[in-house]
């Protein structure tokens, strides 16, 4: 059975500077993301037939995962999927405002882009402890801003992730220390709208 692999970053470690430092990217990808991949592999080895599924499929069907590994799959599978999505949610020449259908949908749901951004940042700021803040499409095709604890991914609840930002201290502490609000604000300078529009249209 083929084990899960750590995907390469789609850009260089320095390429999100000055908004996200090279040091953060090196630790976040090479240590934290890698640990989730290693731990997921060690977990699935107890039920190796599950290697036939990709990590997203494991999370979508969390109810079908054997009880003895369910919480380890939820945590480490979440860590694998969330970080893979997160790297592609950012781009070296990112930032600015959305265009096209995603921009229309944001306007429709939140009034305008700045109001949306403020709501997203506030949701991230008020989230207690580790977790993620998300823009998702729900099963009524509406946009929602939510946060999840730990490494939980909304696909386990039937929601499609469009945007996500990492609220774990490992995502910002080396550079921003306790200034989480500054991190959340700076992060919009690297958002990859092209990728998010693809997710929205899919
Ligand atoms: Mn992280």
Short mmCIF file of C-alpha atoms and ligand atoms in Angstrom, two decimals:
data_model
loop_
_atom_site.label_atom_id
_atom_site.label_comp_id
_atom_site.label_asym_id
_atom_site.label_seq_id
_atom_site.Cartn_x
_atom_site.Cartn_y
_atom_site.Cartn_z
CA UNK A 1 0.00 0.00 0.00
CA UNK A 2 1.16 3.45 -0.89
CA UNK A 3 1.64 5.71 2.11
CA UNK A 4 0.68 9.37 2.20
CA UNK A 5 3.37 11.86 1.23
CA UNK A 6 4.17 15.40 2.25
CA UNK A 7 3.42 17.61 -0.78
CA UNK A 8 6.01 20.22 -1.73
CA UNK A 9 5.17 23.86 -1.18
CA UNK A 10 3.90 25.34 -4.47
CA UNK A 11 6.46 28.21 -4.05
CA UNK A 12 9.68 28.90 -2.17
CA UNK A 13 9.94 29.30 1.60
CA UNK A 14 10.82 33.00 1.24
CA UNK A 15 8.19 33.82 -1.32
CA UNK A 16 5.47 35.01 1.07
CA UNK A 17 7.78 37.53 2.76
CA UNK A 18 7.46 40.08 4.25
CA UNK A 19 3.98 38.94 5.31
CA UNK A 20 4.97 35.42 6.34
CA UNK A 21 8.61 34.82 7.15
CA UNK A 22 10.82 32.14 5.67
CA UNK A 23 11.41 30.79 9.18
CA UNK A 24 7.69 30.25 9.76
CA UNK A 25 7.25 28.56 6.39
CA UNK A 26 10.18 26.20 7.01
CA UNK A 27 8.91 25.09 10.42
CA UNK A 28 5.26 25.05 9.39
CA UNK A 29 5.77 22.90 6.31
CA UNK A 30 8.86 20.80 7.12
CA UNK A 31 8.04 20.11 10.78
CA UNK A 32 4.34 20.60 11.52
CA UNK A 33 2.80 19.46 8.23
CA UNK A 34 5.35 16.64 7.97
CA UNK A 35 4.44 15.44 11.48
CA UNK A 36 0.75 15.20 10.53
CA UNK A 37 1.68 13.12 7.47
CA UNK A 38 3.89 10.79 9.54
CA UNK A 39 1.28 10.43 12.27
CA UNK A 40 -1.50 9.75 9.74
CA UNK A 41 0.64 7.03 8.13
CA UNK A 42 1.32 5.44 11.53
CA UNK A 43 -2.42 5.56 12.28
CA UNK A 44 -3.60 4.08 8.98
CA UNK A 45 -1.04 1.26 9.25
CA UNK A 46 -3.39 -0.23 11.86
CA UNK A 47 -6.07 -0.52 9.11
CA UNK A 48 -3.94 -0.52 5.95
CA UNK A 49 -6.89 -1.12 3.61
CA UNK A 50 -7.77 2.55 4.27
CA UNK A 51 -4.65 3.65 2.33
CA UNK A 52 -6.87 3.18 -0.74
CA UNK A 53 -8.66 6.35 0.28
CA UNK A 54 -7.05 9.75 -0.01
CA UNK A 55 -6.96 11.91 3.15
CA UNK A 56 -9.98 14.00 2.03
CA UNK A 57 -12.03 10.85 1.61
CA UNK A 58 -11.10 9.76 5.13
CA UNK A 59 -12.44 13.05 6.51
CA UNK A 60 -15.60 13.13 4.40
CA UNK A 61 -16.54 9.69 5.73
CA UNK A 62 -15.27 10.06 9.28
CA UNK A 63 -18.29 8.11 10.59
CA UNK A 64 -17.08 5.03 8.71
CA UNK A 65 -13.58 5.10 10.21
CA UNK A 66 -12.96 2.34 12.80
CA UNK A 67 -13.48 3.59 16.35
CA UNK A 68 -9.92 2.81 17.52
CA UNK A 69 -8.37 5.25 15.04
CA UNK A 70 -11.21 7.73 14.47
CA UNK A 71 -9.90 10.58 16.59
CA UNK A 72 -6.33 10.11 15.31
CA UNK A 73 -7.65 10.28 11.72
CA UNK A 74 -9.72 13.34 12.55
CA UNK A 75 -6.69 15.12 14.05
CA UNK A 76 -3.85 13.98 11.77
CA UNK A 77 -5.91 13.57 8.60
CA UNK A 78 -7.24 17.06 9.28
CA UNK A 79 -3.69 18.32 9.74
CA UNK A 80 -2.66 16.79 6.42
CA UNK A 81 -5.63 18.05 4.38
CA UNK A 82 -5.85 21.49 5.98
CA UNK A 83 -2.19 22.35 5.41
CA UNK A 84 -2.21 21.09 1.80
CA UNK A 85 -5.21 23.35 1.16
CA UNK A 86 -3.67 26.21 3.11
CA UNK A 87 -0.45 26.36 1.05
CA UNK A 88 -2.51 26.64 -2.13
CA UNK A 89 -4.74 29.30 -0.55
CA UNK A 90 -1.69 31.58 -0.60
CA UNK A 91 0.51 32.81 -3.44
CA UNK A 92 3.59 35.02 -3.72
CA UNK A 93 1.80 37.58 -5.89
CA UNK A 94 -1.48 37.27 -4.07
CA UNK A 95 -3.62 39.81 -2.30
CA UNK A 96 -5.94 42.47 -3.59
CA UNK A 97 -9.67 42.01 -4.01
CA UNK A 98 -11.55 39.05 -5.46
CA UNK A 99 -12.97 39.19 -8.96
CA UNK A 100 -15.56 37.23 -10.90
CA UNK A 101 -18.20 34.98 -9.39
CA UNK A 102 -16.57 34.65 -5.97
CA UNK A 103 -16.55 38.46 -5.66
CA UNK A 104 -20.26 38.58 -6.53
CA UNK A 105 -21.08 35.86 -4.02
CA UNK A 106 -19.12 37.66 -1.27
CA UNK A 107 -20.94 40.92 -2.05
CA UNK A 108 -24.28 39.18 -2.00
CA UNK A 109 -23.66 37.50 1.36
CA UNK A 110 -21.61 40.11 3.21
CA UNK A 111 -22.35 43.48 1.56
CA UNK A 112 -18.83 44.26 0.36
CA UNK A 113 -15.32 42.89 0.46
CA UNK A 114 -14.16 44.96 3.44
CA UNK A 115 -17.13 43.91 5.56
CA UNK A 116 -16.42 40.30 4.64
CA UNK A 117 -12.75 40.64 5.54
CA UNK A 118 -13.59 42.22 8.88
CA UNK A 119 -16.02 39.42 9.75
CA UNK A 120 -13.48 36.78 8.77
CA UNK A 121 -10.73 38.43 10.84
CA UNK A 122 -13.03 38.83 13.84
CA UNK A 123 -14.07 35.19 13.66
CA UNK A 124 -10.40 34.25 13.70
CA UNK A 125 -9.56 36.67 16.48
CA UNK A 126 -12.35 35.51 18.80
CA UNK A 127 -11.62 31.81 18.25
CA UNK A 128 -10.27 30.47 21.53
CA UNK A 129 -7.22 28.23 21.27
CA UNK A 130 -5.93 26.37 18.24
CA UNK A 131 -8.02 25.93 15.13
CA UNK A 132 -8.91 27.38 11.75
CA UNK A 133 -11.13 30.11 10.36
CA UNK A 134 -12.93 29.31 7.11
CA UNK A 135 -15.10 30.63 4.33
CA UNK A 136 -17.18 27.65 3.25
CA UNK A 137 -20.01 26.93 0.84
CA UNK A 138 -22.81 25.12 2.69
CA UNK A 139 -25.27 22.60 1.22
CA UNK A 140 -27.68 25.44 0.38
CA UNK A 141 -24.90 26.98 -1.75
CA UNK A 142 -24.55 29.91 0.65
CA UNK A 143 -21.26 31.29 1.93
CA UNK A 144 -20.57 31.03 5.65
CA UNK A 145 -17.70 32.16 7.87
CA UNK A 146 -16.99 29.58 10.57
CA UNK A 147 -14.16 28.49 12.83
CA UNK A 148 -13.26 24.95 13.84
CA UNK A 149 -11.18 23.65 16.76
CA UNK A 150 -7.88 21.78 16.40
CA UNK A 151 -7.54 20.31 12.89
CA UNK A 152 -11.26 19.75 12.20
CA UNK A 153 -12.16 20.30 8.55
CA UNK A 154 -15.70 21.36 7.53
CA UNK A 155 -15.82 18.66 4.81
CA UNK A 156 -16.64 16.25 7.67
CA UNK A 157 -19.88 18.28 8.06
CA UNK A 158 -20.66 18.45 4.35
CA UNK A 159 -19.30 21.97 3.84
CA UNK A 160 -16.93 22.90 1.05
CA UNK A 161 -13.83 24.90 2.09
CA UNK A 162 -13.03 27.95 -0.05
CA UNK A 163 -10.72 30.02 2.19
CA UNK A 164 -8.95 28.96 5.38
CA UNK A 165 -6.48 30.58 7.71
CA UNK A 166 -4.46 28.79 10.36
CA UNK A 167 -5.08 30.02 13.92
CA UNK A 168 -2.48 27.81 15.61
CA UNK A 169 0.30 29.85 17.19
CA UNK A 170 2.82 27.95 15.04
CA UNK A 171 1.35 29.82 12.05
CA UNK A 172 2.40 33.27 13.27
CA UNK A 173 4.15 33.34 16.63
CA UNK A 174 7.77 33.32 15.39
CA UNK A 175 7.08 36.55 13.50
CA UNK A 176 4.03 38.23 15.05
CA UNK A 177 4.36 36.97 18.66
CA UNK A 178 1.04 37.65 20.42
CA UNK A 179 -0.14 40.10 17.74
CA UNK A 180 -2.69 37.73 16.20
CA UNK A 181 -4.80 40.61 14.81
CA UNK A 182 -1.77 41.93 12.87
CA UNK A 183 -1.14 38.47 11.45
CA UNK A 184 -4.78 38.07 10.38
CA UNK A 185 -4.71 41.46 8.66
CA UNK A 186 -1.34 40.92 6.93
CA UNK A 187 -2.41 37.50 5.67
CA UNK A 188 -4.76 39.05 3.07
CA UNK A 189 -1.65 40.24 1.21
CA UNK A 190 -0.86 36.67 0.19
CA UNK A 191 -4.33 35.30 -0.52
CA UNK A 192 -4.56 33.43 -3.83
CA UNK A 193 -7.87 34.58 -5.35
CA UNK A 194 -7.31 32.64 -8.54
CA UNK A 195 -7.26 29.36 -6.62
CA UNK A 196 -10.25 30.36 -4.49
CA UNK A 197 -12.30 31.22 -7.56
CA UNK A 198 -11.50 27.75 -8.96
CA UNK A 199 -12.76 26.14 -5.75
CA UNK A 200 -15.89 28.27 -5.85
CA UNK A 201 -16.68 27.37 -9.47
CA UNK A 202 -16.05 23.66 -9.03
MN1 LIG B 1 -0.58 24.81 10.95
#
